[in-house]
GROMACS .gro file of C-alpha atoms in nm:
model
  331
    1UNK     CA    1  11.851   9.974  10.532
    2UNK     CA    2  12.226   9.925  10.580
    3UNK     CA    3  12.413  10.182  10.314
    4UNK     CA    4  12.784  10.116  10.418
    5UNK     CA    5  12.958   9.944  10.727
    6UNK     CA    6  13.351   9.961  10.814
    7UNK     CA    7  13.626   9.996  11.001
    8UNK     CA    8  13.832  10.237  10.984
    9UNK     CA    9  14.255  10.184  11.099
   10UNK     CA   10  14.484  10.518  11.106
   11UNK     CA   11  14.283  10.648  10.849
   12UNK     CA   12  14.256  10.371  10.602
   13UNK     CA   13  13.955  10.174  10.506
   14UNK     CA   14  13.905   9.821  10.593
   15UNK     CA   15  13.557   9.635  10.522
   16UNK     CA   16  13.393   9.518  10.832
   17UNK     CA   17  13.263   9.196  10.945
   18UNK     CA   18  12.843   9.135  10.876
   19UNK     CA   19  12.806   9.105  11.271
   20UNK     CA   20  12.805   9.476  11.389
   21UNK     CA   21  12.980   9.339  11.783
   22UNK     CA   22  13.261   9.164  11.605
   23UNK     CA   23  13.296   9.473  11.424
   24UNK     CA   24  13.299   9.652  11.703
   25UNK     CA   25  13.573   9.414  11.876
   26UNK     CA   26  13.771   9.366  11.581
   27UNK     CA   27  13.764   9.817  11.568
   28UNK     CA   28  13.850   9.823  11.962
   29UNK     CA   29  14.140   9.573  11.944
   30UNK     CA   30  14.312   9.724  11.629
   31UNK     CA   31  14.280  10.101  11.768
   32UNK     CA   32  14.039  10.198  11.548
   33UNK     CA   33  13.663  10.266  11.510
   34UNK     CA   34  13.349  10.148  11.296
   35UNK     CA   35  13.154  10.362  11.093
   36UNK     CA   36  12.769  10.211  11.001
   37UNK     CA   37  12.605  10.405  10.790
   38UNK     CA   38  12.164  10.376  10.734
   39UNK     CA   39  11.897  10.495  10.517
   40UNK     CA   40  11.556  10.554  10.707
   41UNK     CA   41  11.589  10.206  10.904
   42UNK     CA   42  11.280  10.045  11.038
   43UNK     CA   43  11.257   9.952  11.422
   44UNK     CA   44  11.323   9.596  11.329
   45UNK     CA   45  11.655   9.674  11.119
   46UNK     CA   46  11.750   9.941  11.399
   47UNK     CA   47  11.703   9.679  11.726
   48UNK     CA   48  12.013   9.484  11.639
   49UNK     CA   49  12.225   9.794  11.604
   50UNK     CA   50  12.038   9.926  11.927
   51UNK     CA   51  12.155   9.605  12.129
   52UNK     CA   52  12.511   9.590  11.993
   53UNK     CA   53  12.587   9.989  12.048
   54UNK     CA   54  12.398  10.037  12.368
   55UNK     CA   55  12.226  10.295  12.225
   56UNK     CA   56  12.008  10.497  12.429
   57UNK     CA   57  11.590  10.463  12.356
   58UNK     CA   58  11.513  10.806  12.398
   59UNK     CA   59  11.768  10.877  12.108
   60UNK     CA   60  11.690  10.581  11.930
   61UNK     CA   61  11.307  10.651  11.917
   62UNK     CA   62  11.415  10.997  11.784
   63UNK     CA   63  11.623  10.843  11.503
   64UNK     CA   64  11.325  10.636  11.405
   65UNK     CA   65  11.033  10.874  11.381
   66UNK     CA   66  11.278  11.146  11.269
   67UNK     CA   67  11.107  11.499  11.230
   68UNK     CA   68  11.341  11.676  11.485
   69UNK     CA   69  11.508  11.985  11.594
   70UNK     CA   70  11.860  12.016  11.536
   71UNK     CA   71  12.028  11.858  11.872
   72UNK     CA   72  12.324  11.773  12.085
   73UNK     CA   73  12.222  11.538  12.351
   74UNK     CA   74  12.470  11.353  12.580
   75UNK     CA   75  12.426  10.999  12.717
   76UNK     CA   76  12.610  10.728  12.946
   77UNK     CA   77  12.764  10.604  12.616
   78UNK     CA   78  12.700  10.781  12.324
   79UNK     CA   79  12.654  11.183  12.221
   80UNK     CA   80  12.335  11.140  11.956
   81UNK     CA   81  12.376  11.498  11.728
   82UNK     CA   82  12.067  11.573  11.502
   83UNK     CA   83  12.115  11.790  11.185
   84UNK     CA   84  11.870  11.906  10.908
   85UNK     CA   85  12.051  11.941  10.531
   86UNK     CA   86  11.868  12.099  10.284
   87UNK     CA   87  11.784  12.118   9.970
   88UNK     CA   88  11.751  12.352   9.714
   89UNK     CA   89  11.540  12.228   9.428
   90UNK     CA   90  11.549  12.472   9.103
   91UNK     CA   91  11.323  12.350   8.922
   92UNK     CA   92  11.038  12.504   9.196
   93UNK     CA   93  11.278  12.737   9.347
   94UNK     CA   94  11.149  12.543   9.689
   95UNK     CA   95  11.380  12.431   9.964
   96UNK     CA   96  11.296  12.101  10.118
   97UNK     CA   97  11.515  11.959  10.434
   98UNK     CA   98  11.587  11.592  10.538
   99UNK     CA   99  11.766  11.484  10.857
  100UNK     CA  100  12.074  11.352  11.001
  101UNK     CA  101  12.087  11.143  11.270
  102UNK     CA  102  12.449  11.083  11.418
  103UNK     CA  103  12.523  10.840  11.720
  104UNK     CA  104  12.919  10.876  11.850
  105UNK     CA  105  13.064  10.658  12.129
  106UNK     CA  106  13.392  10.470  12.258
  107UNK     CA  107  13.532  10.358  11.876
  108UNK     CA  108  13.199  10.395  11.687
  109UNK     CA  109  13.008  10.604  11.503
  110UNK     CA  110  12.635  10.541  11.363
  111UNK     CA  111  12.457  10.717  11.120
  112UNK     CA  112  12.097  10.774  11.054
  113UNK     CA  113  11.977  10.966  10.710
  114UNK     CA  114  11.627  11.065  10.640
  115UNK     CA  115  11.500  11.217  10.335
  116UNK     CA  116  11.700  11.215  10.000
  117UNK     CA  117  11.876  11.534  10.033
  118UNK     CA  118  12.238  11.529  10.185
  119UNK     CA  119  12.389  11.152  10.057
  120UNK     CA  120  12.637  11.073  10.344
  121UNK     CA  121  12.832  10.873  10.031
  122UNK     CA  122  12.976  11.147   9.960
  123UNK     CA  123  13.115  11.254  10.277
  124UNK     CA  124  13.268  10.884  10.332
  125UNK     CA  125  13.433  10.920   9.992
  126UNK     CA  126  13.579  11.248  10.075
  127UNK     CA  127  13.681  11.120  10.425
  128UNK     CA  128  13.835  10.830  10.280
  129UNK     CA  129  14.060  11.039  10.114
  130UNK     CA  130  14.185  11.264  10.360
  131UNK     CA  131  14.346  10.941  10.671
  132UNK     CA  132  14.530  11.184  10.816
  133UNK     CA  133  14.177  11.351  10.901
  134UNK     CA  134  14.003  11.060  10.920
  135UNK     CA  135  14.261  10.902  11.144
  136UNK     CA  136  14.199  11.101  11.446
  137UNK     CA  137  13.893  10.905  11.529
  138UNK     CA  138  13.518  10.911  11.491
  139UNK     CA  139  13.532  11.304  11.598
  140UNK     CA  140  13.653  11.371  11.265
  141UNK     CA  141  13.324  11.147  11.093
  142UNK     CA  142  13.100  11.427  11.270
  143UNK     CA  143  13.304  11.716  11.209
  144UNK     CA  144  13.291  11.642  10.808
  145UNK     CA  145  12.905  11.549  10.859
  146UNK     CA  146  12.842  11.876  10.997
  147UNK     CA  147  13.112  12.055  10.769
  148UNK     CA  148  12.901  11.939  10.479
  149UNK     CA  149  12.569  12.026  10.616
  150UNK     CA  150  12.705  12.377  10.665
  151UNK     CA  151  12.832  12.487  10.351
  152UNK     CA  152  12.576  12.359  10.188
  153UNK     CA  153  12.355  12.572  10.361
  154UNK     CA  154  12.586  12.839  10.216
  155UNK     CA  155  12.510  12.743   9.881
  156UNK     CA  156  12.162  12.727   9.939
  157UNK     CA  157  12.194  13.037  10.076
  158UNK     CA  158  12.338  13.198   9.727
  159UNK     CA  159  12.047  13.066   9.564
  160UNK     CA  160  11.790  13.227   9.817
  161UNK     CA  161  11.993  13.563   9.719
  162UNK     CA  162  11.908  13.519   9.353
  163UNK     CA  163  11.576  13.416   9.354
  164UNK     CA  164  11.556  13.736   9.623
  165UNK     CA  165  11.679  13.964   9.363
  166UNK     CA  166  11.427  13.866   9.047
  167UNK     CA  167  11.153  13.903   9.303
  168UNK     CA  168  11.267  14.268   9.379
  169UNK     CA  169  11.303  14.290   8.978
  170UNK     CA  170  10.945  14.178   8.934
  171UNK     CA  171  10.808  14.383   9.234
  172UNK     CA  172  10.920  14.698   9.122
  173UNK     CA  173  10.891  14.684   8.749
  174UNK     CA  174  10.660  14.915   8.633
  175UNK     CA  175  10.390  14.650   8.535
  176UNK     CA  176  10.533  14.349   8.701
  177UNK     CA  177  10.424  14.425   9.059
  178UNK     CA  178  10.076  14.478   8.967
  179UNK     CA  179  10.016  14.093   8.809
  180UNK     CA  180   9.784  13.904   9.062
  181UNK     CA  181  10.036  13.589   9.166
  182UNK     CA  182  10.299  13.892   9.300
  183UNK     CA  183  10.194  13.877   9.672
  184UNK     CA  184  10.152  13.435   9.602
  185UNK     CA  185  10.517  13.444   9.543
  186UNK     CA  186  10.616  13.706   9.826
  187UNK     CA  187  10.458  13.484  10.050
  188UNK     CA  188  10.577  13.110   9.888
  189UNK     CA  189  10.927  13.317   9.918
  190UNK     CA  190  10.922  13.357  10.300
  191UNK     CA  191  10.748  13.000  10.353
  192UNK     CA  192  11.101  12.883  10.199
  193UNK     CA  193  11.309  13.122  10.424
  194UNK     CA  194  11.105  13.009  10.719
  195UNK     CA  195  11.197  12.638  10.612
  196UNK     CA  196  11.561  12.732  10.562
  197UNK     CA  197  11.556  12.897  10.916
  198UNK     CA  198  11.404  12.577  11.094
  199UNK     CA  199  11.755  12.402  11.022
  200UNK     CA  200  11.994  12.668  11.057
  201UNK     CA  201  11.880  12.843  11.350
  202UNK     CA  202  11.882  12.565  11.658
  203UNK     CA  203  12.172  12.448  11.512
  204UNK     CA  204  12.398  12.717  11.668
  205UNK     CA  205  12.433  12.555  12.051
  206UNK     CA  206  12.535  12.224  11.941
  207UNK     CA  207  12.794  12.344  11.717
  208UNK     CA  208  12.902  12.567  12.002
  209UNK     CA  209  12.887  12.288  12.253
  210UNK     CA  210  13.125  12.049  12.001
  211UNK     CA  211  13.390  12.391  11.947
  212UNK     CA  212  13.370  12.421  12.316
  213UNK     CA  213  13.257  12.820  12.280
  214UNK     CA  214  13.036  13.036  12.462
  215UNK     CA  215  12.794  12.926  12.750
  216UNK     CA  216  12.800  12.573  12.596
  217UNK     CA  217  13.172  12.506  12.635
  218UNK     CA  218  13.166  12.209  12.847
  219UNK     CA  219  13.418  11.955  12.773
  220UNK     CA  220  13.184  11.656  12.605
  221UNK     CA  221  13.284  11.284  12.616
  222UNK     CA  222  13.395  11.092  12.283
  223UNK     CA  223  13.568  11.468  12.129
  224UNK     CA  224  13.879  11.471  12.036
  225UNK     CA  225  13.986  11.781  12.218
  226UNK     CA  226  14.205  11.879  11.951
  227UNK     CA  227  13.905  11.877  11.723
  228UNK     CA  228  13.721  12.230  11.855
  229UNK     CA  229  13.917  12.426  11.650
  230UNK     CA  230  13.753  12.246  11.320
  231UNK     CA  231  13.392  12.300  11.477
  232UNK     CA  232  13.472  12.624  11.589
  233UNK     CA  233  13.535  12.679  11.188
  234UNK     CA  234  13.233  12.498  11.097
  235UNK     CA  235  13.034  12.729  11.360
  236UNK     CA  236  13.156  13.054  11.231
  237UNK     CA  237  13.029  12.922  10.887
  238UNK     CA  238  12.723  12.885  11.065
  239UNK     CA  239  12.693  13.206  11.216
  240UNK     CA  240  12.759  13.355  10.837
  241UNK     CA  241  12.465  13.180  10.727
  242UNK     CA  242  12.219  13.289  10.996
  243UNK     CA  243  12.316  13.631  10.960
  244UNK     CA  244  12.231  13.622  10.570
  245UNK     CA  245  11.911  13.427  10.631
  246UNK     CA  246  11.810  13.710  10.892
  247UNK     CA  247  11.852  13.911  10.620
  248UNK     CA  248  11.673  13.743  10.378
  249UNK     CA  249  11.414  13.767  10.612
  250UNK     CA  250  11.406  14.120  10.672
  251UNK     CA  251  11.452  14.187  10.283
  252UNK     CA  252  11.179  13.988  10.219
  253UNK     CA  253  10.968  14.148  10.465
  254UNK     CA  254  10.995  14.492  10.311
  255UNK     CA  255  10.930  14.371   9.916
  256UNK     CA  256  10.572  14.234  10.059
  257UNK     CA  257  10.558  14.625  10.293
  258UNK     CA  258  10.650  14.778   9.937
  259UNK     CA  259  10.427  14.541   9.699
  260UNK     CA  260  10.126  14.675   9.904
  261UNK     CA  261  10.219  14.983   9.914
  262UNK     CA  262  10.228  15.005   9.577
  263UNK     CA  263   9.887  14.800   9.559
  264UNK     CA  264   9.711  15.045   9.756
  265UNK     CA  265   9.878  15.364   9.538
  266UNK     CA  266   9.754  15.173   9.248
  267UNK     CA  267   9.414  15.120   9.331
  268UNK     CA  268   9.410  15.478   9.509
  269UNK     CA  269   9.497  15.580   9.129
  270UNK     CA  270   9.198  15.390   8.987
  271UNK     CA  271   8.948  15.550   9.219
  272UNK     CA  272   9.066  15.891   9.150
  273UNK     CA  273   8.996  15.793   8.756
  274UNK     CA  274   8.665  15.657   8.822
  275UNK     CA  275   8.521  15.964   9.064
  276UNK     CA  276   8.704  16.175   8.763
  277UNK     CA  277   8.489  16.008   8.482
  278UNK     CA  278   8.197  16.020   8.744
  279UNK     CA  279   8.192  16.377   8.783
  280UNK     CA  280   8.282  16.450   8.404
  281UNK     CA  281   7.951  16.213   8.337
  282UNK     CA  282   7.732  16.383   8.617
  283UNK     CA  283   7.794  16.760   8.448
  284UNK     CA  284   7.565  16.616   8.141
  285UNK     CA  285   7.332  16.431   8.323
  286UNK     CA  286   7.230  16.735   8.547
  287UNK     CA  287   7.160  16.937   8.215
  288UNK     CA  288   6.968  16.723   8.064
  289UNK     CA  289   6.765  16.608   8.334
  290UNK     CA  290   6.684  16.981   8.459
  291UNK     CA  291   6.560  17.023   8.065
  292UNK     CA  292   6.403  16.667   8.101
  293UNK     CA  293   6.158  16.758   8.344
  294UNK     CA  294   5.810  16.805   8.195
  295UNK     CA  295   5.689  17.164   8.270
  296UNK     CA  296   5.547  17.432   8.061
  297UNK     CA  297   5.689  17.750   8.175
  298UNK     CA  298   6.102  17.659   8.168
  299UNK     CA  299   6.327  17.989   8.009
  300UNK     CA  300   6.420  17.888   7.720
  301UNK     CA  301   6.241  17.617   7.596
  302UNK     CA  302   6.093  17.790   7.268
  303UNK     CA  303   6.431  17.945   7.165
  304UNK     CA  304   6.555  17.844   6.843
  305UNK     CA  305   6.913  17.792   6.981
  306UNK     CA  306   6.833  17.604   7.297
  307UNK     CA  307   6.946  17.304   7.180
  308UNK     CA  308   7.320  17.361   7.011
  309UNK     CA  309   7.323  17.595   7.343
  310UNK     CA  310   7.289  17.363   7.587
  311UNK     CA  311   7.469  17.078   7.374
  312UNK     CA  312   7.783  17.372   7.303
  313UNK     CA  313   7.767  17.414   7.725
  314UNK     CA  314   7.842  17.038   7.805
  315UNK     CA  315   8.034  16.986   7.515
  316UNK     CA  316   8.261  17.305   7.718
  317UNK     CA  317   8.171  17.169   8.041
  318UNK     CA  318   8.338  16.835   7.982
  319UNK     CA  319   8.649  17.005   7.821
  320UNK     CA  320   8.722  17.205   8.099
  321UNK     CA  321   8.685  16.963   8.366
  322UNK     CA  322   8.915  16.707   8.169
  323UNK     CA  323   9.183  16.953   8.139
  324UNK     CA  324   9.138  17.028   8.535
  325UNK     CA  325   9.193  16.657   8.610
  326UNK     CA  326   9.462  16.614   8.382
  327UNK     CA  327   9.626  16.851   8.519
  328UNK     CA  328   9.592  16.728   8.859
  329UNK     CA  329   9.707  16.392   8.778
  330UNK     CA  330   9.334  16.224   8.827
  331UNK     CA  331   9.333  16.132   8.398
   0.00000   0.00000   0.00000
């Protein structure tokens, strides 16, 4: 569905006309540019828009099925940039990511959102009150769409810290590491890192294409030239946030290495009780099944004191060999 359509005049706001061409004409002839804004369009609602921008398919059947890679891909007339907000839900301490699709050309710029995370709304509003920003051109729509995306990831990033943190409190606690959903959360914990990761990481060569950096620094059509210092900005912001997810990663990594760890100590503990109680049970056992066994000739059968003997033996038996493991550690 359509979420917002206009036109846009030295940085001022001006409702557009229902027909997306005479919008288009109307933007062209006043020296400005058109800014149509969608919410998981179907092929039908998309083909009109399609037609009227000259939109390429391949880009267009991207927009439409969504599920993509974050993207930079250049075309005859129109640079189609894919990015993947996310969002951090703390309720579940899960993140889930949506998609933005964003088409620029020659006085036009054409926006695709998928999923309910990242409202473009509020990136318009902002816009809108910024013209001198907003005035140089649709370069500036993409450099606050990606601005956005970006330091939200920051944010999200904050929370990942946090969450990290109480896991490492849990994990090494002295009972809290032990409790069976430990190694469930370890692992739910780096399924969320992993998702995170998916949208930050590919993200890096566009962004370095747009500030014009590194092996990608091409000069691309429909930039504003004066606009790579702003993505360079938004790219180091980028570059911040990969770093601390890579950490996260790692961190992550050695709780799970240290929750088994511990796991095996634990149970290595639990089998040096048991063979301790095992051999402190055996001692008795052997006794009284050697003066169990039904012969007639054993020493000391007819003695008046075999009994509290032999009892007084285990009784001394089992002493010693508790103090012997206590000592050791094994009790």
């Amino acid at each position: 569905m359509i979420v917002d359509c206009a036109i846009y005049r030295d940085g001022h706001r001006s409702e557009g006309p229902q027909d997306f061409s005479d919008a288009l004409d109307e933007a062209r002839a006043a020296g400005g540019f058109v800014w149509i804004g969608l919410h998981e369009p179907s092929e039908k609602e998309f083909n009109h828009v399609t037609q009227e921008f000259a939109l390429h398919p391949l880009a267009v059947e991207d927009a439409l099925k969504a599920h993509q890679r974050p993207k930079l891909e250049v075309y005859d007339d129109s640079l189609f940039l894919v990015l993947k907000p996310v969002v951090y839900e703390p309720q579940s301490d899960a993140v889930s990511s949506g998609e933005v699709m964003v088409f620029l050309g020659n006085s036009f710029v054409v926006t695709v959102r998928h999923g309910e995370g990242s409202p473009l709304a509020a990136v318009r509003r902002r816009l809108e009150q910024e013209p001198e920003l907003l005035a140089k051109g649709p370069t500036s729509v993409v450099y606050a769409i990606a601005d956005a995306t970006v330091d939200h990831y920051l944010d999200v990033a904050t929370e990942l810290q946090t969450d990290l943190e109480e896991l490492e409190a849990v994990v090494f606690s002295p009972d809290g590491g032990g409790s069976r959903d430990t190694a469930s959360r370890i692992y739910t914990f780096k399924r969320q890192i992993l998702e995170f990761r998916r949208s930050t990481g590919p993200l890096t060569p566009p962004l370095s294409r747009l500030a014009g950096t590194g092996a990608f620094g091409s000069v691309l059509p429909f930039v504003n030239e004066k606009a790579r210092p702003f993505f360079r900005d938004v790219s180091d912001h980028l570059a911040r946030v990969n770093e601390s997810v890579e950490g996260l990663d790692r961190l992550v990594s050695d709780i799970l290495s240290a929750h088994l760890a511990q796991m095996s100590v634990r149970q290595n503990d639990d089998m040096r009780k048991i063979s301790a109680w095992a051999a402190m049970a055996a001692v008795p056992t052997m006794i009284a099944g050697i003066y169990g066994m039904n012969f007639d000739h054993m020493p000391e059968l007819r003695w008046v004191w075999s009994y509290p003997a032999v009892i007084g033996a285990m009784v001394a038996l089992e002493v010693l060999l508790y103090r012997l493991f206590k000592r050791r550690g094994w009790m």
